[in-house]
XYZ file of C-alpha atoms in Angstrom:
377
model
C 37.046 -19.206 -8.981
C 36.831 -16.927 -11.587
C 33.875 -17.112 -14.618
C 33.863 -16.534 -18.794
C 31.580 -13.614 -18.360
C 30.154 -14.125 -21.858
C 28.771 -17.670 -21.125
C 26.758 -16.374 -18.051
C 25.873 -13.716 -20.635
C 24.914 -16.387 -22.897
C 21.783 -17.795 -20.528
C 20.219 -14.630 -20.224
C 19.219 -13.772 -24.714
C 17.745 -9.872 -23.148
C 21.542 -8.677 -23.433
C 21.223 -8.773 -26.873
C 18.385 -6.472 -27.513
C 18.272 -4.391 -24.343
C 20.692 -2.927 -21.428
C 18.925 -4.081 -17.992
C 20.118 -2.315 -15.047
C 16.918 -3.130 -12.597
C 17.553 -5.829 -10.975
C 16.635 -4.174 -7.025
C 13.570 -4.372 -8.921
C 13.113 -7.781 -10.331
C 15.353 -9.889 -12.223
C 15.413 -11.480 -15.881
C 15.549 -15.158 -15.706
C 18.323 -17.237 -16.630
C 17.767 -19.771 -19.671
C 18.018 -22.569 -16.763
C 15.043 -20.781 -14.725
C 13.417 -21.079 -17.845
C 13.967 -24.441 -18.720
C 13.314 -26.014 -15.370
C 9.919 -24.109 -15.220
C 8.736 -25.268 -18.513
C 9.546 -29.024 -17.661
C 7.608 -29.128 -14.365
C 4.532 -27.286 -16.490
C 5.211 -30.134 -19.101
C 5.501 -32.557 -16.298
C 2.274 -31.320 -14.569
C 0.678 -31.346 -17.619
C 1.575 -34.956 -19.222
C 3.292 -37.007 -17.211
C 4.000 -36.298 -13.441
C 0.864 -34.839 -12.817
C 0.781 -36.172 -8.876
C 4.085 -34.928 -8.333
C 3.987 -34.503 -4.727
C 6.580 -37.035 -3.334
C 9.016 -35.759 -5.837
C 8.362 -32.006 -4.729
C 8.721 -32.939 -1.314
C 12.576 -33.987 -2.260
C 13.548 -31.362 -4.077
C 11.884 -28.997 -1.166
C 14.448 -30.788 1.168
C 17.140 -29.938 -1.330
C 16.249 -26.238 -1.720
C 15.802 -25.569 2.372
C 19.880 -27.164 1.858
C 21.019 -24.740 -0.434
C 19.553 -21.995 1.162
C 20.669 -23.078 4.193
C 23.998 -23.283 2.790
C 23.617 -19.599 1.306
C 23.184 -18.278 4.518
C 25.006 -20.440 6.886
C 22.767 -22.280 8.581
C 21.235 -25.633 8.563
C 18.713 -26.561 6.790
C 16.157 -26.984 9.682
C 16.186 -23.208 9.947
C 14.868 -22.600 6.725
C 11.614 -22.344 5.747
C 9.893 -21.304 2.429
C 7.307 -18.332 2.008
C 5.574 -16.278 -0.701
C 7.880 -13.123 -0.322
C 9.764 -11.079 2.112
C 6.402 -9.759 3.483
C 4.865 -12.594 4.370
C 8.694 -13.566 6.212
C 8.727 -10.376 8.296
C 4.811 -10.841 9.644
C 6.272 -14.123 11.287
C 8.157 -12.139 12.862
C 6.492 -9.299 13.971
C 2.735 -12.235 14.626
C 4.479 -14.769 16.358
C 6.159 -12.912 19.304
C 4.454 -12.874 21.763
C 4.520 -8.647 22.683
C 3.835 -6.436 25.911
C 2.282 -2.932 25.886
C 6.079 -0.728 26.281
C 7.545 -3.354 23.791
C 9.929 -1.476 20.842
C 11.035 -1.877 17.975
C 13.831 -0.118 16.052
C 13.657 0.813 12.489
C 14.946 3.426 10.243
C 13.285 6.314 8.244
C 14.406 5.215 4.651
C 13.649 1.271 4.921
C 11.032 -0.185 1.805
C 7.952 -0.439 3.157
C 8.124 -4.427 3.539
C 9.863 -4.170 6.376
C 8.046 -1.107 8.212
C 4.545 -1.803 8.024
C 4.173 -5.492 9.410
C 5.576 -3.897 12.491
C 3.883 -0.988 12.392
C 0.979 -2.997 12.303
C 2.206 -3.872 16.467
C 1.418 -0.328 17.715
C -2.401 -1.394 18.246
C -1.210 -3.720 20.773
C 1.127 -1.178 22.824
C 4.222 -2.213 20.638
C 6.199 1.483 20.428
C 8.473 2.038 16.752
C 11.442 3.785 17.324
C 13.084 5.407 14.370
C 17.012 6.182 13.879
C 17.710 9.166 11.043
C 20.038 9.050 8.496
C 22.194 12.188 8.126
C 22.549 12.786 4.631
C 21.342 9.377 3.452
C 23.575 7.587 5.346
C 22.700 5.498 8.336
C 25.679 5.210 10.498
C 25.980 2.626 13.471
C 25.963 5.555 16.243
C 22.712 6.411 15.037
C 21.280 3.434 15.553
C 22.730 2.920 18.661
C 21.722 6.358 19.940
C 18.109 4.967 19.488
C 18.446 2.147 21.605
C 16.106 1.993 24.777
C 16.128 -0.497 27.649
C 12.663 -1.972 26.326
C 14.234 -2.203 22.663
C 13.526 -5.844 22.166
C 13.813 -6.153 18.555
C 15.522 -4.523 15.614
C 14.975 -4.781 12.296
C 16.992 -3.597 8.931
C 17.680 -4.229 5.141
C 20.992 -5.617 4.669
C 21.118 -3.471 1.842
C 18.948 0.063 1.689
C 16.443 0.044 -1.347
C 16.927 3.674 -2.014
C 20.144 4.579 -1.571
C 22.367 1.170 -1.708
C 24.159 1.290 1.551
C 25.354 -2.366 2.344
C 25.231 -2.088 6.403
C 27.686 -3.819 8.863
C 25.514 -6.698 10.017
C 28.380 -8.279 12.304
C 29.228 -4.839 13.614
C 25.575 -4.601 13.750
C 25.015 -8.114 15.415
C 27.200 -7.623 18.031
C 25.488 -4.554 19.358
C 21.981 -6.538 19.500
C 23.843 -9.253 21.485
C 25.398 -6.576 23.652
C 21.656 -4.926 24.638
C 19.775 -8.259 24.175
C 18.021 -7.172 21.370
C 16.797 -9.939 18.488
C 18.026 -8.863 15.477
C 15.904 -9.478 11.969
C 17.558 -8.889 8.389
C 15.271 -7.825 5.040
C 17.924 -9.710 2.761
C 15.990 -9.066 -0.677
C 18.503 -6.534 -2.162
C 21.686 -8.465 -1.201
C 21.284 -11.986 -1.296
C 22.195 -13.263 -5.250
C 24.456 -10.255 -5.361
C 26.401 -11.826 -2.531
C 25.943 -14.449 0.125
C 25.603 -14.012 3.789
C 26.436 -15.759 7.312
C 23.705 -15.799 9.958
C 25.678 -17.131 12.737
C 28.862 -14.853 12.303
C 26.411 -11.638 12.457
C 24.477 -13.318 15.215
C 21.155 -12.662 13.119
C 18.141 -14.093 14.780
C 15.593 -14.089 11.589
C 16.070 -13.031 7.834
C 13.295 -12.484 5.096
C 13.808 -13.196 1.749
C 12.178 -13.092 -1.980
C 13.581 -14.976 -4.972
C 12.352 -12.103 -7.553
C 15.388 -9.610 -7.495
C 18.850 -10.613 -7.187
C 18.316 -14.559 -6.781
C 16.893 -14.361 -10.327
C 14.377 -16.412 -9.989
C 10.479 -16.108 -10.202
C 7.700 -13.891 -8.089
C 6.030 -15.057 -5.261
C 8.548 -17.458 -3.682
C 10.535 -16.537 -0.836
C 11.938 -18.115 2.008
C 13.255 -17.257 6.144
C 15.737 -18.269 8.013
C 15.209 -18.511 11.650
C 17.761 -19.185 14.867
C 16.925 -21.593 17.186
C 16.345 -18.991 20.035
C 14.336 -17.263 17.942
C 12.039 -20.232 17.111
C 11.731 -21.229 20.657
C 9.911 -17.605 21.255
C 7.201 -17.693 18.421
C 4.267 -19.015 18.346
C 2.448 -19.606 15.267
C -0.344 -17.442 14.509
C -0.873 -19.755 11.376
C -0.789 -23.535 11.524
C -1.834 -25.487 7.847
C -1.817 -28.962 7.603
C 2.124 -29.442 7.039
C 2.838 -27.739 9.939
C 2.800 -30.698 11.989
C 5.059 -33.908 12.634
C 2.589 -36.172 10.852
C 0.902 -34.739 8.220
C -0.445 -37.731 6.611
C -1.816 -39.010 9.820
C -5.228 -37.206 8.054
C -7.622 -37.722 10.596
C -5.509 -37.484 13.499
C -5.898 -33.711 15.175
C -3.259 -33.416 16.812
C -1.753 -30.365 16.918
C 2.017 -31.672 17.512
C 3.741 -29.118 15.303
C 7.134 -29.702 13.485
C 10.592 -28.874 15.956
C 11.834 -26.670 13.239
C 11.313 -23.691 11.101
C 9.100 -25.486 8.429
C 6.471 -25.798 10.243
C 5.589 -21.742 8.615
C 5.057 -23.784 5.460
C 1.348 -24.410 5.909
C -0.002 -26.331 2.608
C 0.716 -27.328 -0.929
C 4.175 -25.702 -1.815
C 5.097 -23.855 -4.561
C 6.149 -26.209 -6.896
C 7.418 -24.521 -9.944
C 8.715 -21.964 -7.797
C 10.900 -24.015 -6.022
C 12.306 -25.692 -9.599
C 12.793 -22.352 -10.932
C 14.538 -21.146 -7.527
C 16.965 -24.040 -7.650
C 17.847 -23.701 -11.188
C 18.606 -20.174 -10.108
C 20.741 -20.662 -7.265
C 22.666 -23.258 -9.759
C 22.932 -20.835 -12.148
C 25.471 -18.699 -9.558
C 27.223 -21.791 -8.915
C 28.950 -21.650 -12.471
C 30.934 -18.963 -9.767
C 32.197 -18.412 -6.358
C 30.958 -15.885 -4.510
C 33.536 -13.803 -4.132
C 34.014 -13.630 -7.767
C 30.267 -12.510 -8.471
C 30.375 -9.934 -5.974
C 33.769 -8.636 -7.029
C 32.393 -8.649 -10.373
C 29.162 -6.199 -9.129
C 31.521 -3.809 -7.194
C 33.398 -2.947 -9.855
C 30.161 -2.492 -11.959
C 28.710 -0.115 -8.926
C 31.967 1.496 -8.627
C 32.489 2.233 -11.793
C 28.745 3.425 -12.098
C 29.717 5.793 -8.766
C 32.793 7.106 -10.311
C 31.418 8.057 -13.743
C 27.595 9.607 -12.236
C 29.845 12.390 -10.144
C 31.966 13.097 -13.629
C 28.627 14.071 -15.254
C 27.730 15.885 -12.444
C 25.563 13.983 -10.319
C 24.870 13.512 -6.563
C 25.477 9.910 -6.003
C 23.962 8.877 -2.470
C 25.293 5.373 -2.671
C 28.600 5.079 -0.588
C 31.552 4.794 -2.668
C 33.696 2.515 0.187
C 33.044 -1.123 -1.688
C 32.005 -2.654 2.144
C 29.225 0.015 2.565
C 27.289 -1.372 -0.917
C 26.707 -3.936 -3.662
C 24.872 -3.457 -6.235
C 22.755 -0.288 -6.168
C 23.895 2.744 -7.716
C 21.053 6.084 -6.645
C 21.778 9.688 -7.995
C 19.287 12.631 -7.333
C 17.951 14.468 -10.361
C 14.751 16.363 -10.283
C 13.416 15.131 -13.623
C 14.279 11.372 -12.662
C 10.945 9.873 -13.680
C 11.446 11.538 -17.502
C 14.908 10.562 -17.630
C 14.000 6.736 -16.733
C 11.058 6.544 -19.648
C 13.423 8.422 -22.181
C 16.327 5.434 -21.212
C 13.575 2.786 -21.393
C 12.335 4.346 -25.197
C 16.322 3.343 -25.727
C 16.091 -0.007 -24.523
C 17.956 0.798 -21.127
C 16.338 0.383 -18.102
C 16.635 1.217 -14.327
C 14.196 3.041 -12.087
C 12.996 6.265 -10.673
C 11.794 6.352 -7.439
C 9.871 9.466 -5.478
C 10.594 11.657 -8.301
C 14.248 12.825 -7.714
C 15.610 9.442 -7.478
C 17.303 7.717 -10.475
C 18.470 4.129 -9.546
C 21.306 1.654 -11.630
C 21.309 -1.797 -10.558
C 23.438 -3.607 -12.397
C 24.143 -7.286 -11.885
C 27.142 -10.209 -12.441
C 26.214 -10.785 -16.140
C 26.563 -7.000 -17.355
C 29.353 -5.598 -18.567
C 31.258 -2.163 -18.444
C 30.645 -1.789 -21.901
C 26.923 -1.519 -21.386
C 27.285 0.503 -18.659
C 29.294 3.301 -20.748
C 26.495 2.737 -23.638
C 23.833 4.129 -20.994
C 26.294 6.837 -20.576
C 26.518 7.450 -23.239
C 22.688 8.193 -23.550
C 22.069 9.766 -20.295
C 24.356 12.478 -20.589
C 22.393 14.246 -22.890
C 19.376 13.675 -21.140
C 20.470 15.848 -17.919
């Protein structure tokens, strides 16, 4: 299924006062985002104002469509403030011996480094494969692999430098050393979708903020049913149990599945504005919006080394999506003089400058910040 680019273009008015290329920071929101939050504030604040029994159904409806994001069922999904608060399930709710380790990787965001970190007071040890020139190949990883590795954890997509990793190739080698396998999804999911099951990925951490367009501070997990069966909650709230509404009633009989890490009153226009997001990419397949962002990247690649650049973002279209990183020593100056211009992207530790474009921009723009940057370096 293919999409008329300037309709999507339509629900998002910043295009036409602004080139936004930030999205691995956070996202604009749609016109839908908008309108669904500002009629459950309207509802909240007129009508519906004990809106629980209707939040409760369109919960169910979002764990679906995550679910079917992801490829799993529903039951496997639960909702959580942000990819932080998804990886300290994780790395709380094993239960860990002294000689434990974990594998990691020396350019990861800090999200998914320091709940785990965080383990080393109890005896956990972090083990840490190297990039070699900022990539991060699958023989390094697997050079780091111990016979106490029990868990290994990555971004499917590298905040710094954009490398989309091999998660089945990836999978398969956790499954081969009996290793559980956890996936930081924040930079890929919304710029493509993802299967759990065919990479064999035991728990993934998500936020709704960057390329699932939709608002701060709502996230969710998914987690596999032999995964589940090992935690045990550090955190329990009073919907984490069978029968909530049985008020008085302490029993501690918590719910079979994965929502029983949704402790208390749920986010509610966060969820509204998260499903008007995810409908917003349903005006398109898949497929289509990720083509559409690897020819944007691509192009981006292609036209950073003509000026000069280093580009440390693969150029093979499997090994990224939508993250575009070139070195340049005055990267910080060079992002404030685009943003005085209306263009904007980020710098990061000084020498990085990073393009993010996503399914709604255009070429066009992308040659206008051209355009502008070249006389800037």
């Amino acid at each position: 299924m293919v999409f008329a680019l300037e309709q999507i273009r339509a629900q998002f008015p910043h295009t036409q006062n602004q080139i936004y290329l930030n999205h691995a920071a956070i996202s604009p929101l749609s016109s839908g985002v908008l309108a669904a939050s500002q009629d459950y504030l309207l509802g909240r604040h007129t009508t519906l104002i004990e809106n629980y029994h209707v939040l409760v159904q369109e919960l169910e409806a979002l764990r679906a469509k995550l679910g079917s994001l992801v490829g799993v069922k529903s039951t496997s999904i639960a909702l959580t403030q942000n990819t932080s608060s998804g990886l300290n399930i994780v790395a709380q709710d094993l239960k860990w011996q002294a000689g434990d380790r974990i594998l990691l990787n020396t350019l990861e965001f800090p999200s998914n480094i320091y709940p785990f970190l965080n383990l080393e007071q109890q005896g956990v040890i972090i083990d840490w494969a190297e990039p070699e020139d900022y990539y991060l190949s699958l023989e390094a990883i697997a050079a780091k692999i111990t016979p106490r590795t029990r868990l290994l954890s990555i971004s499917y997509v590298q905040f710094l430098t954009g490398q989309r990793i091999d998660l089945k190739a990836l999978g398969a080698l956790c499954q081969q050393h009996d290793i559980l396998f956890c996936v930081d999804a924040i930079q890929g999911l919304g710029a493509s979708q993802m299967n759990l099951q065919d990479a064999q990925i035991d728990f993934l951490a998500c936020g709704g903020h960057k390329w699932m367009m939709a608002l701060q501070g709502l996230g969710f997990v998914a987690i596999s049913d032999r995964l589940l069966a090992q935690l045990t909650p550090s955190q329990t709230g009073w919907l984490s149990v069978l029968d909530s509404w049985e008020l008085l009633d302490y029993q501690l009989n918590l719910r079979p599945d994965a929502a029983r890490y949704e402790l208390g009153t749920p986010n509610g226009i966060g969820i509204r504005a998260l499903t008007a997001a995810l409908n917003c990419f349903e005006q398109a397949s898949w497929s289509a919006i990720e083509s559409q962002i690897l020819s944007l990247s691509g192009f981006l690649i292609q036209s950073l080394q003509r000026l000069g650049l280093t580009v440390i973002t693969p150029v093979a279209a499997a090994e990224r999506l939508g993250i575009v990183t070139c070195l340049h020593p005055q990267a910080d100056a060079i992002q404030a003089q685009l943003a005085a211009e209306q263009i904007f992207c980020s710098a990061r530790e000084g020498k990085y400058l990073r393009f993010s474009p996503h399914w709604y921009n255009t070429q066009t723009e992308l040659e206008q910040m051209l355009q502008i940057l070249e006389p800037l370096l």
